[in-house]
Every structure is written in structure tokens, then in C-alpha cells.
Short mmCIF file of C-alpha atoms in Angstrom, two decimals:
data_model
loop_
_atom_site.label_atom_id
_atom_site.label_comp_id
_atom_site.label_asym_id
_atom_site.label_seq_id
_atom_site.Cartn_x
_atom_site.Cartn_y
_atom_site.Cartn_z
CA UNK A 1 -0.18 -0.02 0.02
CA UNK A 2 1.30 3.36 -0.90
CA UNK A 3 2.29 5.88 1.81
CA UNK A 4 -0.57 8.21 0.62
CA UNK A 5 -3.20 5.40 0.95
CA UNK A 6 -1.91 4.52 4.43
CA UNK A 7 -2.21 8.07 5.64
CA UNK A 8 -5.67 8.34 4.17
CA UNK A 9 -6.64 5.02 5.88
CA UNK A 10 -5.31 6.24 9.27
CA UNK A 11 -7.03 9.60 8.78
CA UNK A 12 -10.33 7.95 7.91
CA UNK A 13 -10.04 5.52 11.00
CA UNK A 14 -9.36 8.62 13.28
CA UNK A 15 -12.49 10.26 11.92
CA UNK A 16 -14.65 7.06 12.41
CA UNK A 17 -13.39 6.52 15.84
CA UNK A 18 -13.83 10.16 16.77
CA UNK A 19 -17.42 10.30 15.58
CA UNK A 20 -18.25 6.99 17.47
CA UNK A 21 -16.78 8.51 20.49
CA UNK A 22 -18.79 11.70 20.00
CA UNK A 23 -21.88 9.58 19.52
CA UNK A 24 -21.24 7.59 22.77
CA UNK A 25 -20.57 10.72 24.55
CA UNK A 26 -23.84 12.45 23.31
CA UNK A 27 -25.89 9.23 24.39
CA UNK A 28 -24.17 8.89 27.73
CA UNK A 29 -26.45 11.36 29.27
CA UNK A 30 -29.54 9.39 28.15
CA UNK A 31 -28.58 6.29 30.28
CA UNK A 32 -31.51 5.17 32.46
CA UNK A 33 -31.29 5.54 36.09
CA UNK A 34 -29.19 2.91 38.02
CA UNK A 35 -30.28 1.29 41.29
CA UNK A 36 -27.64 0.14 43.82
CA UNK A 37 -27.35 -1.17 47.35
CA UNK A 38 -31.19 -1.93 47.69
CA UNK A 39 -32.28 -3.35 50.93
CA UNK A 40 -35.71 -4.08 52.58
CA UNK A 41 -36.49 -4.67 56.25
CA UNK A 42 -39.73 -5.82 57.49
CA UNK A 43 -40.68 -5.81 61.21
CA UNK A 44 -43.85 -7.60 62.20
CA UNK A 45 -46.30 -5.93 64.68
CA UNK A 46 -45.75 -7.23 68.03
CA UNK A 47 -48.44 -6.74 70.76
CA UNK A 48 -49.56 -2.99 70.89
CA UNK A 49 -46.63 -2.02 68.75
CA UNK A 50 -47.05 -1.53 64.88
CA UNK A 51 -44.52 -3.07 62.54
CA UNK A 52 -42.98 -1.40 59.56
CA UNK A 53 -41.51 -1.98 56.06
CA UNK A 54 -38.43 0.04 55.26
CA UNK A 55 -36.92 0.02 51.89
CA UNK A 56 -33.69 1.90 50.95
CA UNK A 57 -31.91 2.17 47.58
CA UNK A 58 -29.30 4.47 45.88
CA UNK A 59 -30.25 5.87 42.57
CA UNK A 60 -27.82 7.48 40.14
CA UNK A 61 -28.90 9.37 36.98
CA UNK A 62 -26.69 11.78 35.19
CA UNK A 63 -29.62 14.23 34.51
CA UNK A 64 -30.72 14.05 38.03
CA UNK A 65 -33.52 11.80 39.72
CA UNK A 66 -37.07 13.07 39.23
CA UNK A 67 -38.98 10.32 41.18
CA UNK A 68 -38.70 7.04 42.76
CA UNK A 69 -41.86 4.95 43.34
CA UNK A 70 -42.04 1.72 45.39
CA UNK A 71 -44.59 -1.11 45.74
CA UNK A 72 -44.25 -4.29 47.76
CA UNK A 73 -45.86 -7.40 46.27
CA UNK A 74 -46.16 -11.06 47.46
CA UNK A 75 -44.43 -13.76 45.43
CA UNK A 76 -47.69 -15.66 45.04
CA UNK A 77 -49.62 -12.77 43.51
CA UNK A 78 -50.80 -12.14 39.94
CA UNK A 79 -47.57 -10.00 39.36
CA UNK A 80 -45.60 -13.17 39.44
CA UNK A 81 -47.15 -14.25 36.09
CA UNK A 82 -47.85 -10.92 34.62
CA UNK A 83 -44.86 -8.67 35.33
CA UNK A 84 -45.38 -5.24 36.70
CA UNK A 85 -45.12 -2.43 34.10
CA UNK A 86 -44.36 1.28 34.35
CA UNK A 87 -48.09 1.87 34.04
CA UNK A 88 -48.78 -0.42 37.02
CA UNK A 89 -46.23 1.53 39.02
CA UNK A 90 -47.94 4.97 38.28
CA UNK A 91 -50.07 4.71 41.34
CA UNK A 92 -47.26 3.36 43.57
CA UNK A 93 -46.05 5.45 46.62
CA UNK A 94 -43.18 7.67 46.36
CA UNK A 95 -39.95 7.17 48.26
CA UNK A 96 -38.20 10.23 49.88
CA UNK A 97 -34.96 10.88 48.24
CA UNK A 98 -31.90 12.96 49.64
CA UNK A 99 -28.74 13.79 47.75
CA UNK A 100 -25.79 11.58 48.53
CA UNK A 101 -23.24 12.09 45.74
CA UNK A 102 -22.83 14.03 42.46
CA UNK A 103 -25.58 12.24 40.45
CA UNK A 104 -26.93 10.00 43.23
CA UNK A 105 -29.64 10.20 45.77
CA UNK A 106 -30.46 7.83 48.64
CA UNK A 107 -34.25 7.03 48.72
CA UNK A 108 -36.18 5.64 51.61
CA UNK A 109 -39.62 4.29 51.59
CA UNK A 110 -41.27 3.47 54.90
CA UNK A 111 -44.75 2.09 55.55
CA UNK A 112 -46.36 1.27 58.84
CA UNK A 113 -47.76 -2.22 59.38
CA UNK A 114 -50.67 -2.75 61.70
CA UNK A 115 -51.68 -5.93 63.31
CA UNK A 116 -54.67 -6.12 60.87
CA UNK A 117 -52.48 -5.39 57.97
CA UNK A 118 -50.15 -8.20 58.85
CA UNK A 119 -52.93 -10.57 59.48
CA UNK A 120 -54.40 -9.96 56.04
CA UNK A 121 -51.08 -10.14 54.21
CA UNK A 122 -50.19 -13.56 52.65
CA UNK A 123 -47.19 -15.21 54.24
CA UNK A 124 -43.97 -16.00 52.54
CA UNK A 125 -41.60 -14.17 50.24
CA UNK A 126 -42.37 -10.59 49.12
CA UNK A 127 -40.58 -8.50 46.52
CA UNK A 128 -40.01 -4.64 46.25
CA UNK A 129 -40.60 -3.12 42.87
CA UNK A 130 -38.96 0.14 42.11
CA UNK A 131 -39.61 2.69 39.22
CA UNK A 132 -36.97 5.18 38.95
CA UNK A 133 -37.48 8.23 36.72
CA UNK A 134 -34.65 10.65 35.77
CA UNK A 135 -35.10 14.28 34.87
CA UNK A 136 -34.54 13.54 31.28
CA UNK A 137 -37.52 11.16 31.33
CA UNK A 138 -35.71 7.89 31.15
CA UNK A 139 -36.90 5.20 33.59
CA UNK A 140 -35.70 1.97 35.18
CA UNK A 141 -38.13 -0.53 36.50
CA UNK A 142 -36.77 -3.30 38.82
CA UNK A 143 -39.62 -5.61 39.89
CA UNK A 144 -37.34 -7.44 42.36
CA UNK A 145 -35.09 -4.86 43.66
CA UNK A 146 -35.24 -6.54 47.11
CA UNK A 147 -37.07 -9.09 49.04
CA UNK A 148 -38.32 -9.77 52.55
CA UNK A 149 -40.37 -12.35 54.27
CA UNK A 150 -43.66 -12.10 56.10
CA UNK A 151 -43.99 -14.93 58.64
#
């Protein structure tokens, strides 16, 4: 190959790589929110004392986090066969989020559990579903972000 063709090939390769890098950089801001370190803790009511369900997760979104919604569902519910959707999560309860890093918030959802709530709840494994929405409109739905057991 001549020296000129080699130089043109190298130049063309640099242009292609540069364009690919610019494309990747431009779309990096459109990444959906990421969930990390999700944990759930269920405490059953005891005597006169109500119980609680507490769920905590870290959510990162380069455009910022707009909202985080949470719902707990038993493993033996209809959601086990028909997966939850973003639409199902529209009516879910919001978590309270506080900044914990540059693009990250720590979100906490807490619900009280009365003795009658616990008595009416199915026993066994439960899952926490989370819908995180970024400021740019991208979403992440994790239908099993964390688990807990109702005994």
C-alpha cells in the first residue's frame, strides 16, 4: 500500500473513531437511572406496637432523579405471572430521596404495618418493585429490587 493510501486510511480511521466517541458521549446522558445497594427490612407488629417496612436504595442518573416509586408485592400474587409495568407503577407510593453524591440520591420508603395489615397479608416471600425516573424522562423498572419475608 502506498504511503498516501496508508495516511488516508489512518485519517479515515481517526474520523470514524472520533465520530463513534462523540456519539457515545452524546448518548451517555441518556442512560436510564441505575439502582444500587437496595435493601428491605420488614418488622412484624408485636403486641400493641405496629410493625414497619423500610426500603432503601441508591439511585444514580446523570440528568438527576425526578422520582422513585415503590410497591411491595407477594411472590404468589398475579404479578408473578404478569410482570409489573411502568403503567402499574404510576399509582405506587413515592420514596423520599436525599442527595448522597454528584448524580446519586439515597431513597427511603417506609410504611407502617398494623396488626390487621399483617394478619391480612399473605405469608412468605415478598418483593419490592421500584420505578426510578430521571429528569430527562428515562426510566428503570426493577420488579425485584429487594425481598423480605412475612411470617
